[in-house]
Amino acid sequence: MPQELNYWLTTVQMPVSMAQALPASTDVAVVGAGFTGLSAALSLARRGAKVVVLESETIGWGASSRNGGMVLTGLKLGVNELIAKYGRELTRRMYEASLATIATVERIVNEENIACDFARTGHLEVACKQAHFDDYARQVEVIAREFNHELRVVPRNQLRSEIGSDIYYGGMVDEISAGLNPARYVAGLGAAAMRSGAQIFERTPLQNIQRESHQGTHGFRLNTSRGAIWANNVLVGTSGYTGAATPALRKKIIPIGSFIITTEVLPDALAHELSPRNRQIYDSKNYLYYYRLTPDNRMLFGGRAAFFPENDQTIRKSAEILRRGMIEVYPQLRDTKVEYVWGGTLDFCFDIMPHAGRFDGVYFSVGYAGHGVALATYQGEKMAEWIAEGKTDNPFAEIPFPGAPLGLYNGKPWFLPFAGAYYKVLDWVS
Ligand SMILES: Cc1cc2nc3c(=O)[nH]c(=O)nc-3n(C[C@H](O)[C@H](O)[C@H](O)COP(=O)(O)OP(=O)(O)OC[C@H]3O[C@@H](n4cnc5c(N)ncnc54)[C@H](O)[C@@H]3O)c2cc1C
């Protein structure tokens, strides 16, 4: 059994926020110190706003330090499905936003000098079935025609130039995507937000929010474990860790566990054979695997192996499932030692789409469905712009935000085993 430890956290020293009393009031209170909250806090503080970030645990404690570090274009749903659902114009704006997310991360990394191994490696999606591969050609054509963005189909007989595995039916490459070390990135975002003047309060969970006027101005009283603070505006960026403090939002989010194993350092030749172009790779299943090399040549291999959020049991079980999955993809790693395993919680909405908006006047941005490294950063900036300027052109704020069918959900995902089984069946039949 490998060590239950997040590999990325062994590569970084997280910044520590100041231990001081909560101020009585602030312009904006941000809940959650992950990519969403910190990128919003940075952007708002740079605009001169007084910003307080409340975080239950520590900076980057949530999904933002636990993920695969894949900075991906696109959304979880394919473009044909998006066009059918939202029409051409809105889909075009969503897709443009998804492309802009990568440049946003790159710009912040450069502006704030964040040493997080950001590299435009491109991503490779690999087809687990012939039908999935056939669909790639259709997607490439639609994306080129509708969004003027070039993807490349890689037929099976050329796939070895992209990946050292023979189990797939072909692939599709997007050169725009990138990879980074997420723990270093979120640490850098936190440090940058503080340098710009934002105050971050760790181990300060929000308990509830009440509307309250203060000196004639409408706003909110936020009750926290350290006392109350009044804010003119509130942004909630709690993603898969959204809890009882924001019940209306909690009901709209399904927290789903995702898990990662990481091997020992591989010899250069083997690493090159597994991923000759150092891509961010994921497969075409619903119950998918995603994998990549780390900057120091380990294989990092993740998946929704257990579906339930992380705990000792799901992490242990996932380590075994993921190791078997890794060896199916890469038999070359049969004798390679797995050194790390950890889990984290992703946020899915019922329509598998990102959503931004306001609940009772409180701003939120959630639902990144495995695309949050780039999208949460971008959405954080867009939310800051919305709060500061009072208007937004954010396409993810314009779409309906569905709750559970028949309203049968109070934020405790009793249906996850059924959903897990459903997706497994879908992977057999589609
Ligand atoms: C294992 C794993 C692998 C992933 N891989 C990728 C990938 O390769 N590429 C990609 O794009 N995305 C990936 N994701 C998704 C991505 O990590 C998330 O979408 C993104 O980090 C969400 O950022 P966030 O800031 O919105 O939320 P989080 O980083 O989850 O932060 C939310 C924070 O809110 C805090 N919080 C919750 N409630 C309260 C409260 N009441 N008071 C105060 N604070 C509170 C939590 O403590 C937490 O720190 C992955 C996720 C996981 C779990």
Coordinates of C-alpha atoms and ligand atoms in Angstrom, one line a residue:
M1 CA 0.0 0.0 0.0
P2 CA 1.5 3.3 -1.0
Q3 CA 1.7 6.3 1.3
E4 CA -1.6 8.1 1.6
L5 CA -0.2 11.5 0.7
N6 CA -0.7 14.1 -2.0
Y7 CA 2.5 14.1 -4.1
W8 CA 2.1 17.8 -5.1
L9 CA 2.1 18.9 -1.5
T10 CA 5.6 17.4 -1.1
T11 CA 6.8 20.0 -3.6
V12 CA 5.5 23.2 -2.0
Q13 CA 5.5 25.3 1.0
M14 CA 2.0 26.8 1.3
P15 CA 1.8 30.4 2.3
V16 CA 0.5 31.1 5.8
S17 CA -2.1 33.7 6.3
M18 CA -1.9 36.3 9.1
A19 CA -3.2 35.3 12.5
Q20 CA -5.2 38.5 13.3
A21 CA -8.8 39.4 14.2
L22 CA -11.4 39.5 11.5
P23 CA -12.1 43.1 10.5
A24 CA -15.7 44.3 11.3
S25 CA -16.5 44.9 7.6
T26 CA -15.2 44.5 4.1
D27 CA -16.1 45.3 0.5
V28 CA -16.1 41.7 -0.6
A29 CA -16.0 38.5 1.5
V30 CA -14.9 35.5 -0.5
V31 CA -15.7 32.0 0.8
G32 CA -13.1 29.3 -0.1
A33 CA -9.4 29.7 -0.8
G34 CA -9.1 27.6 -3.9
F35 CA -8.6 28.7 -7.5
T36 CA -12.1 30.4 -7.7
G37 CA -11.8 32.3 -4.5
L38 CA -8.1 33.3 -4.8
S39 CA -8.3 34.3 -8.4
A40 CA -11.3 36.5 -7.5
A41 CA -9.6 37.9 -4.4
L42 CA -6.5 38.7 -6.4
S43 CA -8.4 40.5 -9.1
L44 CA -10.6 42.4 -6.7
A45 CA -7.7 43.4 -4.5
R46 CA -5.8 44.6 -7.6
R47 CA -8.8 46.8 -8.4
G48 CA -8.5 48.4 -4.9
A49 CA -11.3 46.6 -3.2
K50 CA -11.0 45.5 0.5
V51 CA -11.2 41.7 0.3
V52 CA -11.5 39.1 3.0
V53 CA -11.2 35.4 2.2
L54 CA -12.7 32.9 4.6
E55 CA -11.3 29.4 4.4
S56 CA -12.5 26.4 6.6
E57 CA -9.1 24.7 6.4
T58 CA -6.0 26.1 4.8
I59 CA -5.0 27.8 1.5
G60 CA -5.6 25.4 -1.3
W61 CA -6.8 22.6 1.0
G62 CA -9.7 21.7 -1.4
A63 CA -9.6 20.3 -4.9
S64 CA -7.2 23.0 -6.0
S65 CA -4.1 21.3 -4.5
R66 CA -5.3 17.8 -5.1
N67 CA -6.0 17.7 -8.9
G68 CA -4.1 16.4 -11.9
G69 CA -2.8 19.9 -12.9
M70 CA -4.3 19.6 -16.3
V71 CA -5.1 23.0 -17.7
L72 CA -7.7 22.0 -20.3
T73 CA -9.6 23.6 -23.1
G74 CA -13.2 22.6 -23.7
L75 CA -16.0 21.6 -21.3
K76 CA -17.0 18.3 -19.9
L77 CA -19.9 18.1 -22.5
G78 CA -19.0 17.7 -26.2
V79 CA -19.7 20.6 -28.6
N80 CA -22.5 18.8 -30.5
E81 CA -24.4 18.3 -27.3
L82 CA -23.8 21.9 -26.2
I83 CA -25.0 23.3 -29.6
A84 CA -28.1 21.0 -29.4
K85 CA -28.8 22.3 -25.9
Y86 CA -27.9 26.0 -26.0
G87 CA -27.7 26.9 -29.6
R88 CA -24.7 28.1 -31.7
E89 CA -24.3 31.6 -30.4
L90 CA -24.2 30.7 -26.7
T91 CA -22.0 27.6 -27.3
R92 CA -19.6 29.8 -29.3
R93 CA -19.2 32.1 -26.3
M94 CA -18.8 29.2 -23.9
Y95 CA -16.1 27.6 -26.2
E96 CA -14.3 31.0 -26.6
A97 CA -14.3 31.3 -22.8
S98 CA -12.9 27.8 -22.5
L99 CA -10.0 28.8 -24.8
A100 CA -9.5 32.0 -22.9
T101 CA -9.1 30.1 -19.6
I102 CA -5.7 28.8 -20.6
A103 CA -4.3 32.2 -21.5
T104 CA -5.8 33.6 -18.2
V105 CA -3.8 31.0 -16.2
E106 CA -0.6 31.7 -18.2
R107 CA -1.0 35.4 -17.8
I108 CA -1.4 35.2 -14.0
V109 CA 1.5 32.8 -13.7
N110 CA 3.7 35.2 -15.6
E111 CA 2.4 38.4 -14.0
E112 CA 2.8 37.0 -10.5
N113 CA 5.9 35.0 -11.2
I114 CA 4.4 31.7 -9.9
A115 CA 6.9 28.9 -10.2
C116 CA 4.5 26.1 -10.9
D117 CA 6.0 24.4 -14.0
F118 CA 3.3 25.8 -16.3
A119 CA 3.9 24.3 -19.8
R120 CA 1.9 24.3 -23.0
T121 CA 2.1 20.5 -23.4
G122 CA -1.2 20.1 -25.2
H123 CA -3.8 17.5 -24.3
L124 CA -4.6 14.1 -25.8
E125 CA -8.0 12.5 -25.6
V126 CA -7.8 8.7 -26.4
A127 CA -10.7 6.7 -27.7
C128 CA -11.7 3.5 -25.8
K129 CA -14.1 2.4 -28.6
Q130 CA -14.2 2.7 -32.4
A131 CA -17.4 4.7 -32.1
H132 CA -15.7 7.3 -29.8
F133 CA -12.9 7.7 -32.3
D134 CA -15.3 8.1 -35.2
D135 CA -16.9 11.0 -33.2
Y136 CA -13.6 12.8 -33.0
A137 CA -13.6 13.6 -36.7
R138 CA -17.0 15.1 -36.4
Q139 CA -16.0 17.2 -33.4
V140 CA -12.8 18.4 -35.1
E141 CA -14.9 19.5 -38.1
V142 CA -17.5 21.3 -36.0
I143 CA -14.9 23.0 -33.8
A144 CA -13.0 24.3 -36.8
R145 CA -16.1 25.5 -38.5
E146 CA -18.0 27.0 -35.6
F147 CA -15.2 28.2 -33.3
N148 CA -12.2 28.6 -35.7
H149 CA -10.1 26.3 -33.4
E150 CA -7.9 23.5 -34.8
L151 CA -7.8 20.1 -33.1
R152 CA -6.0 17.2 -34.7
V153 CA -7.2 13.6 -35.0
V154 CA -4.5 10.9 -34.5
P155 CA -5.4 7.6 -36.2
R156 CA -4.6 4.4 -34.4
N157 CA -1.6 3.6 -36.6
Q158 CA 0.1 6.9 -35.6
L159 CA -0.9 6.8 -31.9
R160 CA 2.5 5.6 -30.8
S161 CA 3.9 9.1 -31.6
E162 CA 1.6 10.4 -28.8
I163 CA 1.3 7.6 -26.2
G164 CA 3.2 4.4 -25.4
S165 CA 0.0 2.2 -25.2
D166 CA -1.7 0.1 -27.8
I167 CA -5.2 -0.2 -26.2
Y168 CA -6.8 2.8 -27.8
Y169 CA -8.6 3.3 -31.1
G170 CA -7.0 6.6 -31.9
G171 CA -6.8 10.1 -30.3
M172 CA -7.5 13.8 -30.6
V173 CA -5.0 16.5 -29.7
D174 CA -5.5 20.1 -28.6
E175 CA -2.1 21.9 -28.6
I176 CA -3.5 24.8 -26.6
S177 CA -3.9 23.0 -23.3
A178 CA -1.2 23.0 -20.6
G179 CA 0.0 21.3 -17.5
L180 CA 1.1 22.7 -14.1
N181 CA 1.8 21.8 -10.5
P182 CA -1.5 22.7 -8.9
A183 CA -0.3 23.0 -5.3
R184 CA 2.4 25.4 -6.3
Y185 CA -0.1 27.3 -8.5
V186 CA -2.7 27.7 -5.7
A187 CA 0.1 28.6 -3.2
G188 CA 1.3 31.3 -5.7
L189 CA -2.3 32.6 -6.2
G190 CA -2.7 32.8 -2.4
A191 CA 0.6 34.7 -2.0
A192 CA -0.2 37.0 -4.9
A193 CA -3.7 37.8 -3.5
M194 CA -2.1 38.7 -0.1
R195 CA 0.6 40.8 -1.8
S196 CA -2.2 42.7 -3.5
G197 CA -3.8 43.4 -0.2
A198 CA -6.4 40.6 0.3
Q199 CA -6.6 39.2 3.8
I200 CA -7.0 35.4 4.0
F201 CA -8.4 33.8 7.2
E202 CA -7.6 30.1 7.4
R203 CA -9.4 27.8 9.7
T204 CA -12.3 30.2 9.6
P205 CA -15.4 28.3 8.3
L206 CA -18.4 30.4 7.3
Q207 CA -21.4 29.2 9.3
N208 CA -24.2 31.2 7.7
I209 CA -25.0 34.3 5.8
Q210 CA -27.8 36.8 6.7
R211 CA -28.8 39.9 4.8
E212 CA -28.1 43.0 6.9
S213 CA -27.8 46.7 6.2
H214 CA -24.8 48.5 7.6
Q215 CA -24.6 52.3 7.8
G216 CA -27.4 52.5 5.3
T217 CA -25.8 50.1 2.8
H218 CA -27.3 46.8 1.8
G219 CA -25.1 43.9 2.5
F220 CA -24.5 40.6 4.4
R221 CA -23.5 39.5 7.8
L222 CA -21.3 36.4 7.7
N223 CA -21.2 34.4 10.9
T224 CA -17.9 32.5 11.1
S225 CA -16.2 30.4 13.8
R226 CA -14.2 33.5 14.6
G227 CA -17.1 35.9 14.9
A228 CA -19.1 37.9 12.4
I229 CA -18.0 40.1 9.5
W230 CA -20.2 42.4 7.4
A231 CA -19.6 42.5 3.7
N232 CA -21.1 44.6 0.9
N233 CA -20.8 41.6 -1.4
V234 CA -20.1 37.9 -1.0
L235 CA -18.7 35.4 -3.5
V236 CA -18.9 31.7 -2.7
G237 CA -16.3 29.5 -4.3
T238 CA -16.6 26.3 -2.4
S239 CA -17.1 23.8 -5.3
G240 CA -17.2 20.2 -4.2
Y241 CA -16.8 21.2 -0.6
T242 CA -20.0 23.3 -0.5
G243 CA -21.8 22.6 2.8
A244 CA -24.5 23.6 5.1
A245 CA -23.5 27.3 5.3
T246 CA -24.9 27.8 1.8
P247 CA -27.8 25.4 1.7
A248 CA -29.4 26.7 -1.6
L249 CA -26.1 26.1 -3.4
R250 CA -25.4 22.8 -1.7
K251 CA -28.6 21.3 -3.2
K252 CA -27.4 22.0 -6.7
I253 CA -24.0 20.4 -6.4
I254 CA -23.1 16.7 -6.5
P255 CA -19.7 16.1 -4.7
I256 CA -17.9 13.3 -6.5
G257 CA -14.7 11.7 -5.4
S258 CA -11.7 11.5 -7.7
F259 CA -8.4 9.8 -6.8
I260 CA -4.8 9.8 -8.0
I261 CA -1.8 7.6 -7.7
T262 CA 1.7 8.6 -8.5
T263 CA 4.6 6.3 -9.2
E264 CA 8.3 6.5 -8.2
V265 CA 10.5 8.6 -10.6
L266 CA 10.8 6.8 -13.9
P267 CA 13.9 6.5 -16.0
D268 CA 14.0 9.1 -18.8
A269 CA 13.7 6.6 -21.6
L270 CA 10.6 4.9 -20.0
A271 CA 8.9 8.3 -19.3
H272 CA 9.5 9.3 -22.9
E273 CA 8.1 6.0 -24.2
L274 CA 4.9 6.4 -22.1
S275 CA 4.2 10.0 -23.2
P276 CA 6.6 11.1 -26.0
R277 CA 5.2 14.6 -26.1
N278 CA 4.5 14.9 -22.4
R279 CA 0.7 15.4 -23.0
Q280 CA -2.1 15.8 -20.5
I281 CA -4.0 12.6 -21.4
Y282 CA -7.6 11.4 -20.6
D283 CA -9.8 8.7 -22.1
S284 CA -13.2 8.8 -23.7
K285 CA -15.2 6.9 -21.0
N286 CA -17.7 8.4 -18.6
Y287 CA -15.8 6.7 -15.8
L288 CA -12.6 8.0 -17.2
Y289 CA -8.9 7.8 -16.4
Y290 CA -6.6 10.8 -16.7
Y291 CA -2.9 10.7 -16.6
R292 CA 0.3 12.6 -17.3
L293 CA 4.0 12.8 -16.3
T294 CA 5.0 15.0 -13.4
P295 CA 7.8 17.5 -14.0
D296 CA 10.2 15.0 -12.3
N297 CA 9.1 12.1 -14.5
R298 CA 6.6 10.2 -12.3
M299 CA 3.4 8.8 -13.8
L300 CA 0.4 10.5 -12.2
F301 CA -2.7 8.4 -12.9
G302 CA -6.2 9.4 -11.8
G303 CA -9.8 8.4 -12.1
R304 CA -13.2 8.4 -10.5
A305 CA -12.3 5.0 -9.1
A306 CA -14.6 5.0 -6.0
F307 CA -17.1 7.8 -6.9
F308 CA -17.7 8.7 -3.2
P309 CA -15.6 11.5 -1.7
E310 CA -12.3 10.8 -0.2
N311 CA -11.9 8.8 3.1
D312 CA -9.5 6.1 4.2
Q313 CA -11.5 3.4 2.7
T314 CA -12.2 5.0 -0.7
I315 CA -8.6 6.1 -1.0
R316 CA -7.3 2.5 -0.3
K317 CA -9.8 0.9 -2.7
S318 CA -9.0 3.5 -5.4
A319 CA -5.3 2.9 -5.1
E320 CA -5.8 -0.7 -6.1
I321 CA -8.3 0.0 -8.9
L322 CA -6.1 2.8 -10.3
R323 CA -3.0 0.6 -10.3
R324 CA -4.8 -2.1 -12.2
G325 CA -6.1 0.6 -14.6
M326 CA -2.6 2.0 -15.1
I327 CA -1.1 -1.4 -15.9
E328 CA -3.9 -2.0 -18.5
V329 CA -2.9 1.2 -20.2
Y330 CA 0.8 0.8 -19.6
P331 CA 1.9 -2.8 -19.1
Q332 CA 5.4 -1.3 -19.0
L333 CA 4.6 -0.1 -15.4
R334 CA 3.8 -3.6 -14.1
D335 CA 6.9 -3.6 -11.7
T336 CA 6.9 0.1 -11.0
K337 CA 6.3 1.2 -7.4
V338 CA 3.3 3.4 -6.6
E339 CA 4.5 5.9 -4.0
Y340 CA 1.6 8.2 -3.4
V341 CA -2.2 8.0 -3.4
W342 CA -4.7 10.7 -2.5
G343 CA -8.3 11.8 -3.2
G344 CA -10.3 14.9 -3.6
T345 CA -13.8 16.1 -4.3
L346 CA -15.0 17.5 -7.6
D347 CA -18.2 19.5 -8.1
F348 CA -20.7 18.4 -10.7
C349 CA -24.0 20.1 -11.3
F350 CA -26.9 18.1 -12.4
D351 CA -26.5 19.2 -16.1
I352 CA -22.6 18.7 -15.9
M353 CA -22.2 22.4 -16.7
P354 CA -20.4 25.3 -15.0
H355 CA -22.7 27.8 -13.4
A356 CA -22.2 31.4 -12.1
G357 CA -24.8 33.6 -10.7
R358 CA -26.4 34.9 -7.5
F359 CA -28.5 33.2 -4.8
D360 CA -30.4 35.7 -2.7
G361 CA -27.8 38.3 -3.7
V362 CA -24.8 36.1 -2.9
Y363 CA -22.5 35.5 -5.9
F364 CA -21.3 32.0 -6.7
S365 CA -19.3 30.1 -9.3
V366 CA -19.3 26.3 -9.3
G367 CA -19.7 23.2 -11.4
Y368 CA -16.3 22.9 -13.2
A369 CA -16.7 19.1 -13.6
G370 CA -13.0 18.2 -13.9
H371 CA -12.1 21.4 -15.9
G372 CA -11.6 23.6 -12.9
V373 CA -7.8 24.4 -13.0
A374 CA -8.3 26.7 -16.0
L375 CA -12.0 27.4 -15.6
A376 CA -12.1 28.2 -11.9
T377 CA -9.2 30.7 -12.4
Y378 CA -11.0 32.3 -15.3
Q379 CA -14.4 32.4 -13.5
G380 CA -12.8 33.9 -10.4
E381 CA -11.7 36.8 -12.6
K382 CA -15.1 37.1 -14.3
M383 CA -16.8 37.1 -10.9
A384 CA -14.5 39.9 -9.7
E385 CA -15.4 41.9 -12.8
W386 CA -19.1 41.3 -12.2
I387 CA -18.8 42.4 -8.6
A388 CA -16.7 45.4 -9.3
E389 CA -18.5 46.6 -12.4
G390 CA -22.1 45.5 -11.7
K391 CA -22.5 43.6 -15.0
T392 CA -21.2 40.5 -16.7
D393 CA -21.0 38.9 -20.1
N394 CA -20.3 35.5 -18.6
P395 CA -22.1 32.8 -20.7
F396 CA -22.2 30.5 -17.7
A397 CA -24.4 33.0 -15.9
E398 CA -26.9 32.9 -18.7
I399 CA -27.9 29.3 -18.7
P400 CA -30.6 27.7 -16.5
F401 CA -29.2 26.1 -13.3
P402 CA -31.2 22.9 -12.7
G403 CA -31.6 21.2 -9.4
A404 CA -32.2 17.5 -8.8
P405 CA -35.0 15.9 -10.7
L406 CA -38.2 16.2 -8.6
G407 CA -36.2 18.2 -6.1
L408 CA -35.1 14.9 -4.4
Y409 CA -31.9 16.1 -3.0
N410 CA -30.8 17.9 0.2
G411 CA -27.1 18.0 -0.5
K412 CA -26.4 14.4 0.7
P413 CA -25.8 12.3 -2.4
W414 CA -27.6 9.1 -1.5
F415 CA -27.8 8.3 -5.2
L416 CA -24.1 8.1 -5.9
P417 CA -23.8 4.3 -6.0
F418 CA -26.7 4.3 -8.5
A419 CA -25.1 7.0 -10.5
G420 CA -21.8 5.2 -10.5
A421 CA -23.4 2.0 -11.7
Y422 CA -25.3 3.9 -14.3
Y423 CA -22.1 5.4 -15.7
K424 CA -20.4 2.0 -15.7
V425 CA -23.3 0.6 -17.7
L426 CA -23.1 3.6 -20.1
D427 CA -19.5 2.8 -20.7
W428 CA -20.3 -0.8 -21.7
V429 CA -23.1 0.2 -24.1
S430 CA -22.0 3.5 -25.6
Ligands
LIG1 C1 -8.5 14.3 -7.7 C2 -8.9 15.5 -8.6 C3 -8.3 15.7 -9.8 C4 -8.7 16.7 -10.6 N1 -8.0 17.0 -11.8 C5 -8.3 18.1 -12.5 C6 -7.4 18.4 -13.7 O1 -6.5 17.7 -14.0 N2 -7.8 19.5 -14.4 C7 -8.8 20.3 -14.0 O2 -9.1 21.3 -14.7 N3 -9.6 20.1 -12.9 C8 -9.3 19.0 -12.2 N4 -10.0 18.8 -11.0 C9 -11.0 19.8 -10.6 C10 -10.4 21.0 -10.0 O3 -9.4 20.7 -9.1 C11 -11.5 21.8 -9.3 O4 -12.5 22.1 -10.2 C12 -11.0 23.2 -8.8 O5 -9.9 23.0 -8.0 C13 -12.1 23.9 -8.0 O6 -11.5 25.0 -7.4 P1 -12.4 25.8 -6.4 O7 -11.6 27.0 -5.9 O8 -13.7 26.2 -7.0 O9 -12.7 24.8 -5.2 P2 -11.7 24.1 -4.1 O10 -10.3 24.1 -4.5 O11 -12.3 22.7 -3.9 O12 -11.8 25.0 -2.9 C14 -13.0 25.1 -2.1 C15 -12.6 25.6 -0.7 O13 -13.8 26.0 0.0 C16 -13.5 25.7 1.3 N5 -14.8 25.8 2.0 C17 -15.9 25.0 1.9 N6 -16.9 25.3 2.7 C18 -16.5 26.4 3.4 C19 -17.0 27.3 4.4 N7 -18.3 27.1 4.9 N8 -16.3 28.3 4.9 C20 -15.0 28.5 4.4 N9 -14.4 27.8 3.5 C21 -15.1 26.7 3.0 C22 -12.9 24.3 1.3 O14 -12.2 24.1 2.5 C23 -12.0 24.4 0.1 O15 -10.7 24.8 0.4 C24 -9.7 17.7 -10.2 C25 -10.2 17.5 -8.9 C26 -9.9 16.4 -8.1 C27 -10.5 16.3 -6.8

